[in-house]
Coordinates of C-alpha atoms in Angstrom, one line a residue:
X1423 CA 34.4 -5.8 -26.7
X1424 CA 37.0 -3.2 -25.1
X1425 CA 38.7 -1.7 -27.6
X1426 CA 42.4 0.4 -26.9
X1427 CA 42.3 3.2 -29.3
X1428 CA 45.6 5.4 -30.0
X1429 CA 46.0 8.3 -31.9
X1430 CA 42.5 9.2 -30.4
X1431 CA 42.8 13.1 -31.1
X1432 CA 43.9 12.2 -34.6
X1433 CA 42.0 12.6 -37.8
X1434 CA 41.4 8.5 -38.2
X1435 CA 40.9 7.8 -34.7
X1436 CA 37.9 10.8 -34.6
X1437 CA 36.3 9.3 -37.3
X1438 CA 36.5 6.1 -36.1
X1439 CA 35.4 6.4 -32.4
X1440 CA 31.7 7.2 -32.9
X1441 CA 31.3 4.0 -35.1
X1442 CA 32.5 1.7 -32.5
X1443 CA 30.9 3.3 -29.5
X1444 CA 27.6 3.0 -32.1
X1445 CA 28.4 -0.6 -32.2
X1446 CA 28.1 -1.0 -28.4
X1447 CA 32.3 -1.6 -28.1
X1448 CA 34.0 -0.3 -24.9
X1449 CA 36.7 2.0 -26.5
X1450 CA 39.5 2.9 -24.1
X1451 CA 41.2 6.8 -25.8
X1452 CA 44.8 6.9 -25.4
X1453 CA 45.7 10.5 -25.6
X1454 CA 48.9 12.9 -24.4
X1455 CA 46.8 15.2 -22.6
X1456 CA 43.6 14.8 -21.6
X1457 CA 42.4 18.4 -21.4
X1458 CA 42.9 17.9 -25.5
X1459 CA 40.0 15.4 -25.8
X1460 CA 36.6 16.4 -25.8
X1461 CA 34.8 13.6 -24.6
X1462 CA 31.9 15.6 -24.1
X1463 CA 30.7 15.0 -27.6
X1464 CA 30.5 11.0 -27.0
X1465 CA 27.8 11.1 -24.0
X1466 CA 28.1 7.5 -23.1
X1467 CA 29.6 5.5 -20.2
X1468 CA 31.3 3.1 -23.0
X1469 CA 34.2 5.4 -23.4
X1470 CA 37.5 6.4 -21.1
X1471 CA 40.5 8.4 -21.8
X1472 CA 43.6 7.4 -20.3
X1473 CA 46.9 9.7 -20.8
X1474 CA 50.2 7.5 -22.6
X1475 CA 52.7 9.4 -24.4
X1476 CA 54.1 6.3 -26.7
X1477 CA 57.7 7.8 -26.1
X1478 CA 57.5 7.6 -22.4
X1479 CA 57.7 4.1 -21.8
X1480 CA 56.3 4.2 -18.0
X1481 CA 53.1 6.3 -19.0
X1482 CA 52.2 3.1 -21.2
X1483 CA 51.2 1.3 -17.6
X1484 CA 47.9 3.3 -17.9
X1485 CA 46.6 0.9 -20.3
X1486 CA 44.7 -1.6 -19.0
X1487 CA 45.2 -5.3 -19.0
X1488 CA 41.8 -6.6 -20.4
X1489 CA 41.6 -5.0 -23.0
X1490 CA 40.3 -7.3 -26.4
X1491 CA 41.7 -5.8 -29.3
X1492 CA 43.8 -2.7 -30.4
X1493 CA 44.1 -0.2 -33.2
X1494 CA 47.5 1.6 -33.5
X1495 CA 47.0 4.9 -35.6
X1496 CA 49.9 6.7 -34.5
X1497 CA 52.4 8.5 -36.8
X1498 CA 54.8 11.8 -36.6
X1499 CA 54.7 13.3 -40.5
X1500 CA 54.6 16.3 -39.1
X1501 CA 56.9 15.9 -36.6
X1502 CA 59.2 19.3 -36.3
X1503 CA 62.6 18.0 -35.6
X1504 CA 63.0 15.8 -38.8
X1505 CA 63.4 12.6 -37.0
X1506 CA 59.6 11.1 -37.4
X1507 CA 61.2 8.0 -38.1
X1508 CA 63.3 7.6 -35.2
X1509 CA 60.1 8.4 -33.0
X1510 CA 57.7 6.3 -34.8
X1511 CA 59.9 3.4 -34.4
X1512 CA 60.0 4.0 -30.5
X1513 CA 56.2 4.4 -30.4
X1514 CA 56.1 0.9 -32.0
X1515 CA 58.6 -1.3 -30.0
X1516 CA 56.8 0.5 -26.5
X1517 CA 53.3 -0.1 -27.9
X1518 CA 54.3 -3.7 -28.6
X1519 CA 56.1 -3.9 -25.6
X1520 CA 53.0 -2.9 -23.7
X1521 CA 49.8 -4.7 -25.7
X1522 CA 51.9 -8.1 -24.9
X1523 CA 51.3 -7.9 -21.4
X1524 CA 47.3 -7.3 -21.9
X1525 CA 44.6 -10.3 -23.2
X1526 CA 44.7 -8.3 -26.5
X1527 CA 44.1 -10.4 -29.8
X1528 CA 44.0 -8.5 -32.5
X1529 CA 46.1 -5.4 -33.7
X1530 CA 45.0 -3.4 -36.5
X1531 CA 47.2 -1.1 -37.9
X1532 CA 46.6 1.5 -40.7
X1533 CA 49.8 1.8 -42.8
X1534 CA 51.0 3.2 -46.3
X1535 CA 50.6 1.6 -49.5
X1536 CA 54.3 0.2 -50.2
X1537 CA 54.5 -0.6 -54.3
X1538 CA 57.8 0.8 -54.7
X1539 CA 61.5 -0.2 -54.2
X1540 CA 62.7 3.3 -53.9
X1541 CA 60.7 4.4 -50.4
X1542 CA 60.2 8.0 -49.2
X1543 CA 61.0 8.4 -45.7
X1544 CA 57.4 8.4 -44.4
X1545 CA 56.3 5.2 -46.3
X1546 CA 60.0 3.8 -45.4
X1547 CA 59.0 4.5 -41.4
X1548 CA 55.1 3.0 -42.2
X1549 CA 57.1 -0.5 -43.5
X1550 CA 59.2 -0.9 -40.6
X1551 CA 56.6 -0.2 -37.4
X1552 CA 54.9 -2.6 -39.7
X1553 CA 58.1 -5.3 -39.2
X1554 CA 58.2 -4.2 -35.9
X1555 CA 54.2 -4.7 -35.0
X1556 CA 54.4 -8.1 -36.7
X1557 CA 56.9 -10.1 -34.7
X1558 CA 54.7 -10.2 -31.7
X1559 CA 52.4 -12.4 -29.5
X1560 CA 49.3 -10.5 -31.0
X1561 CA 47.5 -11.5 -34.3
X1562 CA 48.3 -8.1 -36.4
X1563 CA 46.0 -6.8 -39.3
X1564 CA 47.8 -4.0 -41.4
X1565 CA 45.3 -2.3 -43.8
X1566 CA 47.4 0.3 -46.5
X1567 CA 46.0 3.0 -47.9
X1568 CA 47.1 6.1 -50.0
X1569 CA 45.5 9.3 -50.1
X1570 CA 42.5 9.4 -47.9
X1571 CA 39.8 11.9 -49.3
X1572 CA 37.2 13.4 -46.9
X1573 CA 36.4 16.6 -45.1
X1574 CA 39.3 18.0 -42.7
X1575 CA 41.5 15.2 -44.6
X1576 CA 45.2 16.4 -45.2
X1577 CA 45.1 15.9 -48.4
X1578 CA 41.5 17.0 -49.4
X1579 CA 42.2 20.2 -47.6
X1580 CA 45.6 20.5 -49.7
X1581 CA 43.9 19.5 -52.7
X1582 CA 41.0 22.0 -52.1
X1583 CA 43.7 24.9 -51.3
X1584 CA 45.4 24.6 -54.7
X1585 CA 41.9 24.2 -56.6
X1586 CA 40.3 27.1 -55.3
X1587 CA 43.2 29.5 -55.0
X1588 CA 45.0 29.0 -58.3
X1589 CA 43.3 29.6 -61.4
X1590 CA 46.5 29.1 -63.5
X1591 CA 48.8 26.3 -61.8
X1592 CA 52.6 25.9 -62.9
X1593 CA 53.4 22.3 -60.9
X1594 CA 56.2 20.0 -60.7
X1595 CA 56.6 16.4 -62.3
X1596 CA 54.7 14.3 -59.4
X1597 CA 51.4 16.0 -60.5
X1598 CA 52.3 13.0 -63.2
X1599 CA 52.4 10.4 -60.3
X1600 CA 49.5 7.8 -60.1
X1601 CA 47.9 6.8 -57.2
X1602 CA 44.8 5.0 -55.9
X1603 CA 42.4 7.5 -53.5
X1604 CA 39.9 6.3 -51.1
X1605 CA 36.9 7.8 -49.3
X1606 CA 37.5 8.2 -45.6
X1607 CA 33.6 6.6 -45.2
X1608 CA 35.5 3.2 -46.8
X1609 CA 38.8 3.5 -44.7
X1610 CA 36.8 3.8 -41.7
X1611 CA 34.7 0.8 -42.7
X1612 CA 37.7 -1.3 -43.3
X1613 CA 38.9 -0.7 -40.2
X1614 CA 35.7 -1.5 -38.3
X1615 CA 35.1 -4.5 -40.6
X1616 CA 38.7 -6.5 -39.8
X1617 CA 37.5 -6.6 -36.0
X1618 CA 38.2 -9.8 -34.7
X1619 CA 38.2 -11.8 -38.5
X1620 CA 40.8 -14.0 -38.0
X1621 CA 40.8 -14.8 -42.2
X1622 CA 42.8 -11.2 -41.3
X1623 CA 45.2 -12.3 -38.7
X1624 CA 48.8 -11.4 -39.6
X1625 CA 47.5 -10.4 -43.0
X1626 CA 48.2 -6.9 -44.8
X1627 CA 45.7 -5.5 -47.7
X1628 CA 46.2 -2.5 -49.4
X1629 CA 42.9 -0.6 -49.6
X1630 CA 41.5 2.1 -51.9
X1631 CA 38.5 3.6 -54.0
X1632 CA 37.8 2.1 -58.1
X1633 CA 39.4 5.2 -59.4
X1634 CA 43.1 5.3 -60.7
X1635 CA 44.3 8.8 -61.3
X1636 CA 47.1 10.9 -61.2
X1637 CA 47.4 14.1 -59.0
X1638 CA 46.6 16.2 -62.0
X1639 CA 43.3 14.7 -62.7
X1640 CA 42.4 14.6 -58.6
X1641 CA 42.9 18.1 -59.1
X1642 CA 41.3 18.7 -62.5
X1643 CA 38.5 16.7 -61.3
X1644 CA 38.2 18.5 -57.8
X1645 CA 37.9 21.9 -60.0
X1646 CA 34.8 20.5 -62.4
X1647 CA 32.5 19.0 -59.0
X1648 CA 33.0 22.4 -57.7
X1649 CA 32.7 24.6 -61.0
X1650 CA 36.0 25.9 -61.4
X1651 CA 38.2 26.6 -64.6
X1652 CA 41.7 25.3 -63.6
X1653 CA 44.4 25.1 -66.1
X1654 CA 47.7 23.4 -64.5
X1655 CA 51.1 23.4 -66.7
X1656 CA 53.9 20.7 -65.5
X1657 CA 57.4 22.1 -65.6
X1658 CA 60.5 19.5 -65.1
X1659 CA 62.7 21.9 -63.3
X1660 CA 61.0 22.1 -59.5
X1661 CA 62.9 20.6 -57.4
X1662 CA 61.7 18.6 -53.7
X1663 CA 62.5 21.3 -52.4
X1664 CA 61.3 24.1 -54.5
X1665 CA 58.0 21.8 -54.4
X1666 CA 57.9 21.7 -50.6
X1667 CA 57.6 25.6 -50.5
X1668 CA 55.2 25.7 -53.4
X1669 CA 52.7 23.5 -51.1
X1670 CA 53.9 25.5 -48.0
X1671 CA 53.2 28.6 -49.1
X1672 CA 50.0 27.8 -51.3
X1673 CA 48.2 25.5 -49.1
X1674 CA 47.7 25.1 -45.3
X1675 CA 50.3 22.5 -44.4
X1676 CA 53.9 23.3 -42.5
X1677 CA 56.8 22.7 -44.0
X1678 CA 58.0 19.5 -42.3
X1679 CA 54.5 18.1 -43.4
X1680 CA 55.1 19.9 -47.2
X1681 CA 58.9 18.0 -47.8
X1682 CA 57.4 14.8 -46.6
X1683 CA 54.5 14.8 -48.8
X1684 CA 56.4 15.8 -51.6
X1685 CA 58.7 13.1 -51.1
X1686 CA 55.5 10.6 -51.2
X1687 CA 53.8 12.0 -54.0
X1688 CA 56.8 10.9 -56.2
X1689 CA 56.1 7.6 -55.7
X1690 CA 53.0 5.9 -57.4
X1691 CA 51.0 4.2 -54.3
X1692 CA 48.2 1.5 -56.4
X1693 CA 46.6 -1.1 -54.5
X1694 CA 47.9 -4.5 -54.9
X1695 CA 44.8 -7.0 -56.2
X1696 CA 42.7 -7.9 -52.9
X1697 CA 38.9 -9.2 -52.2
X1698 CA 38.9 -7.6 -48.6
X1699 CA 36.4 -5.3 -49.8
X1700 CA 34.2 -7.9 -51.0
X1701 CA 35.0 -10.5 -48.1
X1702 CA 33.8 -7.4 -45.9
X1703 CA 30.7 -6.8 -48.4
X1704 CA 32.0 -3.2 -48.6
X1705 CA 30.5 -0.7 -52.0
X1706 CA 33.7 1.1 -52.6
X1707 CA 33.2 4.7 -53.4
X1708 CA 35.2 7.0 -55.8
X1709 CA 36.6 9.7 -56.1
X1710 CA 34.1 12.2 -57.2
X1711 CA 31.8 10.8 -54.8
X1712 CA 34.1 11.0 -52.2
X1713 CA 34.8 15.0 -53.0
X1714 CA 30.6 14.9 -52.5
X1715 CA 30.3 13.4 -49.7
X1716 CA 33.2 15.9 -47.7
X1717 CA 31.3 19.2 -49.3
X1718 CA 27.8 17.7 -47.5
X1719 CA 29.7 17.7 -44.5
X1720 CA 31.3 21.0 -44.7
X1721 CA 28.4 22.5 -45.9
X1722 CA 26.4 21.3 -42.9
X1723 CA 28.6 22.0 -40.5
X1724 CA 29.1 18.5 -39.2
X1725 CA 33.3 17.9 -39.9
X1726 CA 34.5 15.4 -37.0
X1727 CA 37.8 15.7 -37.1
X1728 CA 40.7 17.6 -39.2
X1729 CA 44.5 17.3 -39.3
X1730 CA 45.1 20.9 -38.9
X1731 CA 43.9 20.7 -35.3
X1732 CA 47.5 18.0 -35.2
X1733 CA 49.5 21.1 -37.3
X1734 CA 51.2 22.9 -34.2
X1735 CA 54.4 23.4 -32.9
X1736 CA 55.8 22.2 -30.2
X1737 CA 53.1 23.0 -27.9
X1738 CA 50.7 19.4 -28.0
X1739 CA 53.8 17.3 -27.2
X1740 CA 54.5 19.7 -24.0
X1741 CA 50.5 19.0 -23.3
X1742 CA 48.4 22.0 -22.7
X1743 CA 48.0 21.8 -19.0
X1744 CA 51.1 23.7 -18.4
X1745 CA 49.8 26.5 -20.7
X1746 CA 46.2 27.2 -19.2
X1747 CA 47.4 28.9 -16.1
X1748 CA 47.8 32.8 -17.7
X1749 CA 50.7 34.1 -16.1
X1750 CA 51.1 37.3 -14.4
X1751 CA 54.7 38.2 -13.0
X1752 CA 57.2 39.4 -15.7
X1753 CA 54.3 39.7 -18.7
X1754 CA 52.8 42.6 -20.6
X1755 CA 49.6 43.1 -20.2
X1756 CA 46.4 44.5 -21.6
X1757 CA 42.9 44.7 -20.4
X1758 CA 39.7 45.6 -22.1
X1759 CA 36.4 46.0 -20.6
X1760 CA 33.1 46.8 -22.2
X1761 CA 29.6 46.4 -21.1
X1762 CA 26.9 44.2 -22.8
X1763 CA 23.3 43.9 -23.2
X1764 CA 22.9 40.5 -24.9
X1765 CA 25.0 38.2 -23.1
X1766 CA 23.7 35.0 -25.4
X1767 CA 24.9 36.6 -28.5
X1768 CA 28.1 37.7 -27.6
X1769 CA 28.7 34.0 -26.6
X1770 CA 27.8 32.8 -29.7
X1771 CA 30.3 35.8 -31.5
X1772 CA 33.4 34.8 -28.9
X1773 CA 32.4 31.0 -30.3
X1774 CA 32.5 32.3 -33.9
X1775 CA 35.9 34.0 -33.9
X1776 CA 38.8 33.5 -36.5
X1777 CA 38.3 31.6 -39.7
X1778 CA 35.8 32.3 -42.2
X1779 CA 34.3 34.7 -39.5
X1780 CA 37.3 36.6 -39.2
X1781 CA 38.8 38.6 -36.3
X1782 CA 35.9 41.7 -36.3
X1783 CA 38.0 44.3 -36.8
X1784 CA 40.7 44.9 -39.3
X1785 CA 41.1 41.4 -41.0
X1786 CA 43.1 42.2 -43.4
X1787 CA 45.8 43.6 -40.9
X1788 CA 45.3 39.9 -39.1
X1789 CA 46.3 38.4 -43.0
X1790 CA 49.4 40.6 -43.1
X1791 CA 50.1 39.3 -39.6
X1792 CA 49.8 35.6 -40.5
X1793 CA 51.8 36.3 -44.0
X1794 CA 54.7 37.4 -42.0
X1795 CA 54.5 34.3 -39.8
X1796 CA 54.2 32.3 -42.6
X1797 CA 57.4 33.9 -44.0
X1798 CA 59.0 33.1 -41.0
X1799 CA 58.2 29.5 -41.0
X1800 CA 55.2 29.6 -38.5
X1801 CA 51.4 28.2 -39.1
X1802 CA 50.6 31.6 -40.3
X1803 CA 46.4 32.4 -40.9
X1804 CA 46.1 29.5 -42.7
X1805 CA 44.8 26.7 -40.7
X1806 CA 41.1 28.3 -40.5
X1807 CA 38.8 26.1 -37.6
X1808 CA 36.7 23.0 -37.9
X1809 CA 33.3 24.2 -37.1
X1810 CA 32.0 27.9 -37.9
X1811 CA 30.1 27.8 -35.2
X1812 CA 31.5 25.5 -32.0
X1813 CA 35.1 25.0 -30.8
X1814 CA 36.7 22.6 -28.4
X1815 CA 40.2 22.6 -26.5
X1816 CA 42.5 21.7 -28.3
X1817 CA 41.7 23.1 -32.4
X1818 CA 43.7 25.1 -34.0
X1819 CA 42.2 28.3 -34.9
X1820 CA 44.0 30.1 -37.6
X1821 CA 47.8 31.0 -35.9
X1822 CA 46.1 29.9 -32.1
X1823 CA 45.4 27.1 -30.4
X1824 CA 42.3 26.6 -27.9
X1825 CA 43.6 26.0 -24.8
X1826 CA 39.6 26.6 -23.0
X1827 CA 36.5 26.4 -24.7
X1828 CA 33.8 26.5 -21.8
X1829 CA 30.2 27.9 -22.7
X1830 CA 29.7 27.6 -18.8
X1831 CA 32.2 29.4 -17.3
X1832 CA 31.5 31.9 -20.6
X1833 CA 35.5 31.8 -21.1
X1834 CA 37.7 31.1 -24.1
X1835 CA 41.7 30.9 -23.6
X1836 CA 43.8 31.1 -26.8
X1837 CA 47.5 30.7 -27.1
X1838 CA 49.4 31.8 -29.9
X1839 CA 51.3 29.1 -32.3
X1840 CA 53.0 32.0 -34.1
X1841 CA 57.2 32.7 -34.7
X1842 CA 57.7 34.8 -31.2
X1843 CA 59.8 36.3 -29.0
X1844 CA 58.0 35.1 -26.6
X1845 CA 54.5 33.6 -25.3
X1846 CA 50.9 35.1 -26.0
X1847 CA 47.8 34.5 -24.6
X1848 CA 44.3 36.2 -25.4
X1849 CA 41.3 35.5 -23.9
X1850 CA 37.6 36.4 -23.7
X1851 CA 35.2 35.9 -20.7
X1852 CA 32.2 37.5 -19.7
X1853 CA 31.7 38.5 -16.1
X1854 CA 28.6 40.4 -14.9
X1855 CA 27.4 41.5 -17.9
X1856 CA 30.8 43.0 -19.2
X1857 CA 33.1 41.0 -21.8
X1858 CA 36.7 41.4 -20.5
X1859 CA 39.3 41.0 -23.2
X1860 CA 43.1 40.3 -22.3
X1861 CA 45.7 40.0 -23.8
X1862 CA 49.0 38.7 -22.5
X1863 CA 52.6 38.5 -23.6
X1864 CA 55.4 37.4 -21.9
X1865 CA 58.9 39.0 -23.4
X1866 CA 61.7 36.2 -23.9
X1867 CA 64.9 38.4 -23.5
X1868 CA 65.6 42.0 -24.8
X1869 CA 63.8 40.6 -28.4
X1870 CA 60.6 39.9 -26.7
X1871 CA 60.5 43.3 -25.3
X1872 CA 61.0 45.3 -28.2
X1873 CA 58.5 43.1 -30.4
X1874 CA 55.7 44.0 -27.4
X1875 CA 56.9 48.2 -27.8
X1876 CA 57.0 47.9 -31.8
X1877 CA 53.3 46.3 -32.2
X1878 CA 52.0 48.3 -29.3
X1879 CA 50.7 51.2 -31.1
X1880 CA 48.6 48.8 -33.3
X1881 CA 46.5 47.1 -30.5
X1882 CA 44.8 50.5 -30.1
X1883 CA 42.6 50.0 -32.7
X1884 CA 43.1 46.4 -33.8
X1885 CA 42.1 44.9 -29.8
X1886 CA 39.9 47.8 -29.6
X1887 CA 38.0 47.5 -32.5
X1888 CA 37.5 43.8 -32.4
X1889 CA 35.9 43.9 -28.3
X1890 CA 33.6 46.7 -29.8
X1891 CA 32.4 44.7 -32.8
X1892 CA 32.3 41.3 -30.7
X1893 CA 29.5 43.0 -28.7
X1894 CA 27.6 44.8 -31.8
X1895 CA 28.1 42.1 -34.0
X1896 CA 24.2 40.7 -35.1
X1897 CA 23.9 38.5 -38.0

């Protein structure tokens, strides 16, 4: 069967692809920017990435016509300029537009559960590219879910923030809230399971684990699997907004992402009574189970996908392309040079950098750096990596994002998601058995140059210490 898959860089849609490839589909990867997608991983001629941006109607003529069935996992949460609804509803009426013209069935479309009158603005937006999906020539099959619990999941990473970095929490009333979790192992298996059952057609089922639990327990819960003495105290006075900055500045999520979720968690999200489950002979798996199952994952190095690596700025709607060619004229730069002996390890330490690793030299300098970024409403440190041990174009790591990631050319590009006056690049290749290190700024206005001169004098040691250690380091 050829299968149209959106949101294919997304955490869903990464989770996702490898079951239907394993099922022998044809699974066509709509992305914004190709050099984003590492189809490396997925070494089979069953798979092919076209490039569509949903919001530029003519790039949707990429798709291709024979296509069977499509799944639409696209959303903007975390879009920046406050108008993810605006954008999700123009993503809809182009992708609808579009799947019309193709022999495409089926649409299956993973939604919010909707159980309340009152909507937030997210689950508002989920209901009406729902409306919008419906009225078309295509048989549509909406599956809703609430929180999604697995390893790199939004809300297991949020959830495992708080747990492990508060012993004493003071929270606001929507800790009170209920709501209905469910494995990402089950999610995906719904989503595989409604291919082509037409007992589905223009149907929607709300789907979720056995468990029924406030966001208190989740986190209560989350603190006794992994050992932890938690005590959390609910207060009445926190406002959204005051709530929003708790999660900002406690947990790894922006802002944008922070007020949205806030303004979900208010409102309980329980499964409406459905045999969808049974009817797709599904074992449903709870929560504790779930938590588990993502620590197996993390603790063998084997996370797919995570929605930090979709935490940016404005950079992945630009497309990275436009960002890989370092410039030269008008830029500050600086050049290190060292000479190695053991060219294999010092691959494997350039692979290793950021995140649990750290930056070899001076971490805690990096922290203050990321803090300040933080303040000033940037990612800051706190997105971490996927993998302690390989990286692809395209992840965030900590305030960067990887623009190339190429064992073979023995060359990783950065480029720096932090608040700047500017743009910054850093990168790391070997060439004839020296690592070169540069690092490369380029000033916006009289700001951008006086932000290179003030931090300067700290790249001395900080730039120099951290080529040094690269090539000594030996676990």
């Amino acid at each position: 069967m050829k299968i149209l898959l959106t949101g294919a860089t997304g955490y869903i849609a990464q989770r996702l692809l490898p079951v239907l490839l394993q099922e022998g589909h044809q699974v066509i990867c709509c992305v914004r920017d190709a050099n984003r997608f590492n189809a490396t991983q997925f070494p089979t001629a069953n798979l092919s990435v076209v490039e569509v941006d949903f919001l530029a109607e003519k790039t949707l003529q990429n798709i291709p016509d024979d296509i069977d069935l499509a799944y639409y996992l696209i959303h903007s949460m975390s879009a920046q300029n406050g108008k993810f609804e605006e954008m999700e509803a123009t993503c809809a009426i182009n992708f609808k537009k579009r799947v019309q013209e193709t022999k495409a069935e089926q649409v299956i479309y993973l939604s919010g559960i909707v159980n309340d009158e009152e909507l937030s603005k997210h689950l508002s937006s989920r209901k009406n590219v729902e409306e919008i999906l419906s009225d078309a020539s295509f048989a549509l099959t909406t599956l809703k879910a609430g929180i999604i619990v697995g390893s790199g999941s939004a809300s297991f990473e949020i959830i495992r923030d708080l747990v492990e970095k508060l012993p004493v929490m003071i929270a606001p009333q929507w800790l009170k809230t209920k709501c209905q979790p469910i494995a990402i192992r089950n999610v995906v298996e719904f989503l595989k399971g409604v291919i082509h059952r037409k007992e589905t057609y223009n149907q929607s089922f709300d789907i979720g684990g056995p468990d029924i639990l406030n966001y208190k327990e989740m986190l209560l819960r989350f603190a006794k699997i992994r050992g932890l003495k938690r005590r959390i105290g609910i207060v009445p006075v926190m406002t959204p907004k005051i709530s929003s900055y708790w999660l900002y500045f406690v947990t790894s999520t922006s802002f944008a992402l922070a007020q949205n979720l806030v303004n979900s968690m208010k409102i309980e999200v329980i499964c409406s009574p459905n045999d969808l489950d049974k009817t797709l002979g599904i074992q449903l798996i709870g929560y504790d189970d779930a938590i588990r199952l993502a620590f197996d994952k993390i603790e063998q190095n084997q996370v797919l996908s995570s929605w930090k690596d979709a935490q940016t700025s404005n950079l992945l709607h630009k497309g990275l392309t436009q960002y890989m060619e370092v410039p030269v004229n008008g830029c500050y730069v600086e050049v290190r040079r060292l000479s190695i002996e053991n060219e294999e390890q010092v691959l494997k330490n350039i692979w290793k950098i950021g995140g649990k690793q750290g930056w070899y030299y001076g971490n805690w300098l990096w922290e203050i750096r990321g803090f300040l970024d933080q303040l000033a409403g940037g990612v800051g440190m706190r997105r971490g990596r996927k993998s302690d041990t390989e990286i692809a174009a395209g992840e965030a790591l900590d305030f960067w994002r990887v623009l190339i990631a190429s064992k073979e050319q023995k060359r990783l590009l950065l480029y720096a998601e932090m608040k700047l006056p500017g743009e910054a690049w850093l990168e790391f290749k070997i060439v004839k058995d020296e690592l070169v290190q540069t690092a490369t700024f380029r000033p916006l206005g009289l700001l951008g140059r006086l932000y290179w001169y003030s931090v300067f004098p700290f790249h001395g040691f900080i730039f120099g210490g951290m080529i040094r250690n690269i090539i000594k380091y030996s676990p």
